[in-house]
Short mmCIF file of C-alpha atoms in Angstrom, two decimals:
data_model
loop_
_atom_site.label_atom_id
_atom_site.label_comp_id
_atom_site.label_asym_id
_atom_site.label_seq_id
_atom_site.Cartn_x
_atom_site.Cartn_y
_atom_site.Cartn_z
CA UNK A 1 -71.27 58.41 -219.78
CA UNK A 2 -71.81 61.62 -217.85
CA UNK A 3 -72.27 59.57 -214.68
CA UNK A 4 -68.98 57.76 -215.30
CA UNK A 5 -67.19 61.05 -215.84
CA UNK A 6 -68.67 62.41 -212.61
CA UNK A 7 -67.56 59.36 -210.64
CA UNK A 8 -64.07 59.58 -212.14
CA UNK A 9 -63.83 63.29 -211.28
CA UNK A 10 -64.92 62.68 -207.69
CA UNK A 11 -62.35 59.88 -207.39
CA UNK A 12 -59.58 62.20 -208.65
CA UNK A 13 -60.60 64.97 -206.24
CA UNK A 14 -60.74 62.56 -203.30
CA UNK A 15 -57.34 61.25 -204.27
CA UNK A 16 -55.92 64.77 -204.20
CA UNK A 17 -57.53 65.70 -200.91
CA UNK A 18 -56.65 62.51 -199.07
CA UNK A 19 -53.27 61.93 -200.67
CA UNK A 20 -50.44 60.51 -198.61
CA UNK A 21 -47.55 62.88 -197.90
CA UNK A 22 -45.02 63.02 -200.71
CA UNK A 23 -41.98 60.97 -199.89
CA UNK A 24 -38.49 60.36 -201.16
CA UNK A 25 -37.73 56.89 -202.48
CA UNK A 26 -35.57 55.09 -199.92
CA UNK A 27 -32.60 52.95 -200.85
CA UNK A 28 -33.56 49.33 -201.45
CA UNK A 29 -32.34 46.63 -199.09
CA UNK A 30 -28.72 45.92 -199.88
CA UNK A 31 -27.46 42.44 -200.65
CA UNK A 32 -25.74 40.71 -197.75
CA UNK A 33 -22.30 41.16 -199.30
CA UNK A 34 -22.77 44.91 -199.66
CA UNK A 35 -23.83 45.62 -196.09
CA UNK A 36 -21.43 47.31 -193.68
CA UNK A 37 -21.46 47.14 -189.92
CA UNK A 38 -23.33 50.01 -188.33
CA UNK A 39 -20.92 52.11 -186.25
CA UNK A 40 -21.12 51.36 -182.54
CA UNK A 41 -22.17 54.16 -180.21
CA UNK A 42 -22.98 54.74 -176.57
CA UNK A 43 -25.67 57.37 -176.08
CA UNK A 44 -27.85 58.18 -173.09
CA UNK A 45 -31.59 57.68 -172.93
CA UNK A 46 -34.06 59.83 -170.98
CA UNK A 47 -33.16 58.02 -167.76
CA UNK A 48 -29.45 58.65 -168.21
CA UNK A 49 -28.81 55.02 -169.06
CA UNK A 50 -26.10 54.36 -171.65
CA UNK A 51 -27.48 52.61 -174.69
CA UNK A 52 -25.11 50.81 -177.03
CA UNK A 53 -26.11 49.84 -180.52
CA UNK A 54 -24.55 46.45 -179.83
CA UNK A 55 -27.23 45.92 -177.15
CA UNK A 56 -29.57 45.29 -180.08
CA UNK A 57 -27.50 42.62 -181.82
CA UNK A 58 -29.78 39.82 -182.96
CA UNK A 59 -32.63 42.21 -183.66
CA UNK A 60 -33.66 44.19 -186.71
CA UNK A 61 -33.29 47.86 -185.74
CA UNK A 62 -34.78 50.95 -187.29
CA UNK A 63 -32.32 53.68 -186.28
CA UNK A 64 -33.95 57.06 -186.83
CA UNK A 65 -32.01 60.33 -186.64
CA UNK A 66 -34.64 63.00 -185.99
CA UNK A 67 -35.38 66.24 -184.13
CA UNK A 68 -38.44 67.81 -182.53
CA UNK A 69 -38.26 70.79 -184.93
CA UNK A 70 -38.32 68.55 -188.00
CA UNK A 71 -41.73 68.45 -189.69
CA UNK A 72 -41.07 65.44 -191.95
CA UNK A 73 -39.78 63.51 -188.90
CA UNK A 74 -43.17 64.08 -187.29
CA UNK A 75 -44.86 62.35 -190.22
CA UNK A 76 -42.75 59.21 -189.83
CA UNK A 77 -42.93 58.94 -186.04
CA UNK A 78 -46.48 57.50 -185.93
CA UNK A 79 -45.43 54.88 -188.49
CA UNK A 80 -42.48 53.91 -186.30
CA UNK A 81 -44.72 53.68 -183.25
CA UNK A 82 -46.90 51.27 -185.17
CA UNK A 83 -43.88 49.25 -186.42
CA UNK A 84 -42.69 48.98 -182.81
CA UNK A 85 -46.05 47.47 -181.79
CA UNK A 86 -46.46 45.31 -184.88
CA UNK A 87 -42.98 43.78 -185.15
CA UNK A 88 -41.60 43.85 -181.59
CA UNK A 89 -42.43 40.21 -180.94
CA UNK A 90 -40.56 39.16 -184.06
CA UNK A 91 -37.28 40.70 -182.91
CA UNK A 92 -37.58 44.29 -184.08
CA UNK A 93 -36.99 47.60 -182.33
CA UNK A 94 -37.03 51.25 -183.20
CA UNK A 95 -34.29 53.42 -181.72
CA UNK A 96 -34.67 57.18 -182.16
CA UNK A 97 -31.56 59.36 -182.05
CA UNK A 98 -32.63 62.90 -181.32
CA UNK A 99 -30.34 65.62 -182.68
CA UNK A 100 -31.98 68.38 -180.63
CA UNK A 101 -29.43 70.88 -179.33
CA UNK A 102 -31.74 71.63 -176.40
CA UNK A 103 -31.62 68.01 -175.27
CA UNK A 104 -34.23 66.43 -173.02
CA UNK A 105 -35.83 69.79 -172.24
CA UNK A 106 -37.10 69.75 -175.83
CA UNK A 107 -37.41 66.00 -176.29
CA UNK A 108 -39.38 64.95 -173.20
CA UNK A 109 -42.51 67.07 -173.81
CA UNK A 110 -42.50 66.04 -177.47
CA UNK A 111 -42.23 62.34 -176.61
CA UNK A 112 -45.12 62.70 -174.17
CA UNK A 113 -47.22 64.69 -176.64
CA UNK A 114 -46.65 62.23 -179.49
CA UNK A 115 -46.93 59.18 -177.18
CA UNK A 116 -43.70 57.76 -178.59
CA UNK A 117 -43.49 54.13 -177.53
CA UNK A 118 -39.90 53.36 -178.49
CA UNK A 119 -36.59 54.27 -176.94
CA UNK A 120 -35.03 57.64 -177.64
CA UNK A 121 -31.38 58.51 -177.07
CA UNK A 122 -29.75 61.92 -177.31
CA UNK A 123 -27.45 62.07 -180.31
CA UNK A 124 -24.41 64.21 -180.89
CA UNK A 125 -22.29 65.43 -183.79
CA UNK A 126 -19.75 62.64 -183.34
CA UNK A 127 -22.42 59.99 -183.84
CA UNK A 128 -23.83 61.92 -186.79
CA UNK A 129 -20.37 61.97 -188.37
CA UNK A 130 -19.91 58.26 -187.76
CA UNK A 131 -23.07 57.69 -189.74
CA UNK A 132 -21.87 59.60 -192.78
CA UNK A 133 -22.46 63.16 -191.59
CA UNK A 134 -26.16 63.15 -190.87
CA UNK A 135 -27.34 66.61 -191.92
CA UNK A 136 -30.80 66.14 -193.37
CA UNK A 137 -33.45 64.94 -190.96
CA UNK A 138 -35.01 62.47 -190.88
CA UNK A 139 -32.24 60.07 -191.85
CA UNK A 140 -33.06 56.48 -191.05
CA UNK A 141 -30.96 53.33 -191.15
CA UNK A 142 -32.51 49.88 -191.15
CA UNK A 143 -30.05 47.49 -189.53
CA UNK A 144 -30.12 43.71 -189.85
CA UNK A 145 -29.84 41.14 -187.06
CA UNK A 146 -26.08 41.06 -187.51
CA UNK A 147 -25.72 44.78 -186.90
CA UNK A 148 -25.19 45.69 -190.54
CA UNK A 149 -26.82 48.54 -192.42
CA UNK A 150 -29.29 47.10 -194.89
CA UNK A 151 -30.87 50.34 -196.11
CA UNK A 152 -30.53 54.08 -195.68
CA UNK A 153 -33.39 56.55 -196.06
CA UNK A 154 -32.62 60.26 -196.24
CA UNK A 155 -35.59 62.59 -195.89
CA UNK A 156 -39.22 61.60 -195.64
CA UNK A 157 -39.52 58.09 -197.01
CA UNK A 158 -42.58 56.08 -197.90
CA UNK A 159 -44.01 53.91 -195.18
CA UNK A 160 -44.02 50.99 -197.61
CA UNK A 161 -40.27 51.26 -198.17
CA UNK A 162 -39.70 50.91 -194.43
CA UNK A 163 -42.14 48.04 -194.06
CA UNK A 164 -40.70 46.18 -197.03
CA UNK A 165 -37.20 46.50 -195.58
CA UNK A 166 -38.28 45.42 -192.09
CA UNK A 167 -40.27 42.42 -193.37
CA UNK A 168 -37.41 41.29 -195.57
CA UNK A 169 -34.87 41.52 -192.74
CA UNK A 170 -37.14 39.82 -190.21
CA UNK A 171 -37.60 36.90 -192.57
CA UNK A 172 -33.86 36.48 -193.14
CA UNK A 173 -31.86 34.19 -190.88
CA UNK A 174 -29.25 35.90 -188.68
CA UNK A 175 -25.57 35.55 -189.53
CA UNK A 176 -26.48 35.33 -193.18
CA UNK A 177 -23.70 37.67 -194.13
CA UNK A 178 -20.52 36.53 -192.45
CA UNK A 179 -17.54 38.35 -193.79
CA UNK A 180 -19.41 41.62 -194.24
CA UNK A 181 -17.28 44.74 -194.49
CA UNK A 182 -16.67 46.80 -191.41
CA UNK A 183 -17.89 50.39 -191.47
CA UNK A 184 -14.36 51.77 -191.75
CA UNK A 185 -13.56 49.60 -194.75
CA UNK A 186 -13.98 51.12 -198.18
CA UNK B 1 -16.55 57.23 -191.32
CA UNK B 2 -19.37 55.24 -192.75
CA UNK B 3 -19.26 55.46 -196.51
CA UNK B 4 -22.90 56.37 -197.00
CA UNK B 5 -23.91 58.81 -199.71
CA UNK B 6 -25.62 61.32 -197.46
CA UNK B 7 -23.88 64.37 -198.88
CA UNK B 8 -26.56 65.01 -201.51
CA UNK B 9 -28.77 66.55 -198.83
CA UNK B 10 -26.76 69.57 -197.73
CA UNK B 11 -27.95 72.20 -195.36
CA UNK B 12 -28.90 75.38 -197.25
CA UNK B 13 -26.98 78.57 -196.55
CA UNK B 14 -28.91 81.75 -195.93
CA UNK B 15 -26.99 84.71 -197.33
CA UNK B 16 -27.04 88.20 -195.83
CA UNK B 17 -26.34 91.12 -198.17
CA UNK B 18 -23.53 93.47 -197.10
CA UNK B 19 -24.84 96.57 -195.36
CA UNK B 20 -23.23 99.91 -196.24
CA UNK B 21 -21.93 102.13 -193.44
CA UNK B 22 -24.78 103.94 -191.70
CA UNK B 23 -24.45 107.51 -190.49
CA UNK B 24 -26.35 108.14 -187.26
CA UNK B 25 -26.86 111.15 -185.02
CA UNK B 26 -26.64 111.06 -181.25
CA UNK B 27 -30.06 111.21 -179.64
CA UNK B 28 -31.85 110.31 -182.90
CA UNK B 29 -33.43 107.09 -184.17
CA UNK B 30 -32.49 105.07 -187.22
CA UNK B 31 -33.76 102.03 -189.07
CA UNK B 32 -31.37 99.38 -190.34
CA UNK B 33 -32.63 96.91 -192.92
CA UNK B 34 -30.97 93.51 -193.17
CA UNK B 35 -31.59 91.84 -196.51
CA UNK B 36 -31.21 88.08 -196.71
CA UNK B 37 -32.15 85.24 -199.00
CA UNK B 38 -32.69 81.52 -198.92
CA UNK B 39 -31.91 79.32 -201.93
CA UNK B 40 -34.83 78.25 -204.10
CA UNK B 41 -36.57 75.10 -202.90
CA UNK B 42 -36.04 75.82 -199.21
CA UNK B 43 -38.13 77.53 -196.60
CA UNK B 44 -37.45 78.66 -193.04
CA UNK B 45 -39.86 79.12 -190.19
CA UNK B 46 -41.08 82.67 -189.77
CA UNK B 47 -40.56 84.57 -186.53
CA UNK B 48 -43.90 83.22 -185.37
CA UNK B 49 -44.09 79.53 -186.33
CA UNK B 50 -47.36 77.69 -186.01
CA UNK B 51 -46.06 75.11 -183.55
CA UNK B 52 -44.15 75.72 -180.33
CA UNK B 53 -41.49 73.12 -181.17
CA UNK B 54 -40.51 74.82 -184.43
CA UNK B 55 -37.48 77.12 -184.38
CA UNK B 56 -38.31 80.71 -185.32
CA UNK B 57 -36.32 83.13 -187.45
CA UNK B 58 -34.68 85.57 -185.06
CA UNK B 59 -32.29 88.50 -185.30
CA UNK B 60 -30.48 89.35 -182.09
CA UNK B 61 -28.20 92.36 -181.81
CA UNK B 62 -25.41 91.42 -179.49
CA UNK B 63 -22.98 94.35 -179.30
CA UNK B 64 -22.50 97.91 -180.51
CA UNK B 65 -23.24 101.52 -179.68
CA UNK B 66 -26.90 101.48 -180.72
CA UNK B 67 -29.89 100.67 -178.55
CA UNK B 68 -32.36 98.29 -180.17
CA UNK B 69 -35.93 99.56 -180.07
CA UNK B 70 -37.95 97.14 -182.21
CA UNK B 71 -37.60 94.57 -184.97
CA UNK B 72 -40.01 94.14 -187.89
CA UNK B 73 -39.73 90.66 -189.36
CA UNK B 74 -40.83 89.90 -192.92
CA UNK B 75 -44.49 89.06 -193.36
CA UNK B 76 -44.78 85.26 -193.28
CA UNK B 77 -46.32 83.12 -195.96
CA UNK B 78 -48.85 80.52 -194.94
CA UNK B 79 -47.97 77.44 -196.96
CA UNK B 80 -48.67 73.76 -197.06
CA UNK B 81 -45.87 71.35 -197.89
CA UNK B 82 -45.78 67.90 -199.46
CA UNK B 83 -44.55 66.35 -196.19
CA UNK B 84 -47.67 67.46 -194.32
CA UNK B 85 -50.74 65.40 -193.69
CA UNK B 86 -53.96 66.75 -195.24
CA UNK B 87 -55.23 67.54 -191.74
CA UNK B 88 -52.13 69.53 -190.73
CA UNK B 89 -52.45 73.30 -190.64
CA UNK B 90 -50.32 75.35 -193.04
CA UNK B 91 -46.89 76.43 -191.83
CA UNK B 92 -45.82 80.03 -191.32
CA UNK B 93 -42.65 80.39 -193.37
CA UNK B 94 -40.38 82.68 -195.30
CA UNK B 95 -38.81 81.88 -198.67
CA UNK B 96 -36.49 83.54 -201.17
CA UNK B 97 -35.43 87.13 -200.49
CA UNK B 98 -36.64 88.92 -197.40
CA UNK B 99 -35.83 91.92 -195.20
CA UNK B 100 -35.71 92.50 -191.47
CA UNK B 101 -35.93 96.09 -190.28
CA UNK B 102 -34.51 97.07 -186.90
CA UNK B 103 -35.31 100.40 -185.32
CA UNK B 104 -32.45 101.68 -183.15
CA UNK B 105 -32.08 104.59 -180.82
CA UNK B 106 -28.73 106.33 -180.84
CA UNK B 107 -27.84 107.12 -177.23
CA UNK B 108 -26.78 110.69 -176.60
CA UNK B 109 -23.77 109.24 -174.84
CA UNK B 110 -22.62 107.13 -177.80
CA UNK B 111 -18.98 107.76 -178.64
CA UNK B 112 -18.41 109.69 -181.86
CA UNK B 113 -16.82 108.02 -184.84
CA UNK B 114 -17.08 104.64 -186.51
CA UNK B 115 -18.22 101.59 -184.54
CA UNK B 116 -19.34 98.05 -185.18
CA UNK B 117 -22.86 96.86 -184.44
CA UNK B 118 -23.04 93.08 -184.46
CA UNK B 119 -25.87 90.61 -184.40
CA UNK B 120 -26.85 87.04 -185.15
CA UNK B 121 -29.53 85.86 -187.56
CA UNK B 122 -30.80 82.42 -186.57
CA UNK B 123 -32.88 80.25 -188.87
CA UNK B 124 -33.91 76.66 -189.40
CA UNK B 125 -34.62 75.56 -192.94
CA UNK B 126 -36.34 72.65 -194.63
CA UNK B 127 -37.07 71.52 -198.15
CA UNK B 128 -40.05 69.44 -199.20
CA UNK B 129 -38.67 66.20 -197.73
CA UNK B 130 -36.16 67.00 -195.01
CA UNK B 131 -35.15 69.59 -192.43
CA UNK B 132 -31.70 70.89 -191.58
CA UNK B 133 -30.17 71.92 -188.25
CA UNK B 134 -30.61 75.53 -187.13
CA UNK B 135 -27.82 77.87 -188.15
CA UNK B 136 -26.54 81.21 -186.89
CA UNK B 137 -25.35 83.80 -189.40
CA UNK B 138 -23.33 86.78 -188.13
CA UNK B 139 -24.67 90.20 -189.10
CA UNK B 140 -22.19 93.07 -188.97
CA UNK B 141 -22.80 96.73 -189.70
CA UNK B 142 -20.55 99.72 -189.41
CA UNK B 143 -22.12 102.84 -187.94
CA UNK B 144 -20.64 106.29 -188.02
CA UNK B 145 -21.86 108.22 -184.99
CA UNK B 146 -21.97 111.99 -185.39
#
């Protein structure tokens, strides 16, 4: 009995020490009929090339609003790097939208340090407003192959929530939701 | 605009207490204490954050008759947060109410009478799950030079 108690206590302590970071529950994947088109944008990447969201049509996109000074963003970034490797061949891409006021001077060293393997563009307030007034970082949108927002995650979200959303969207056929509302429709 | 319910996560406002008029003497030194507070549940980086990419708390005096000598920031707290990995080092932060003391010299050439001394308090706050863009709060004091 004493041995069992000891094992249970050790298990509890290990669980506390090696716990995963606390996360906020993300929104579940919306039904096709409830998804709205993600607002189009044209933002520059590190090479000065204009990147349009529409360039990604046909792919599942994880659109992450983040900043170098955001601690919770730094927790999610390694997950996104892994998603980029794991799902790229199935038609998935991560697109990071940095909201750093200092621009590439702040972003480039961070990207190098963290070995970020997905594309980063420099965001602005206009784009943040288009996406509902992004204030809290990270805020992440998972977008389906038809360019519609399937789930929104504000604040640090569990890795499983992201993976579940990505898997579900990758399995779905494109154009499954014709007639979806546009972003400016209520 | 995209009708997404993002408004629940609003950026916290740091409040600065009003500072009464300060009487100063030409050629002397004076200390001005700025009292500020962050809402419960939020923290801001201290003046000396643990990582170079974190934005520190700073107070910059931008205009006025006084000559800034030194600034004493509040002692930071070393805290761990739920969003950190177990291997991450604790963060150097401030929470709740805090004070920043500035030591000024009053130039002998300062004009007599009332004058405005203005500054900017810059901070970047987070809660346990998200971070918010850096903000600048104006700090205004009235000094009466004698």
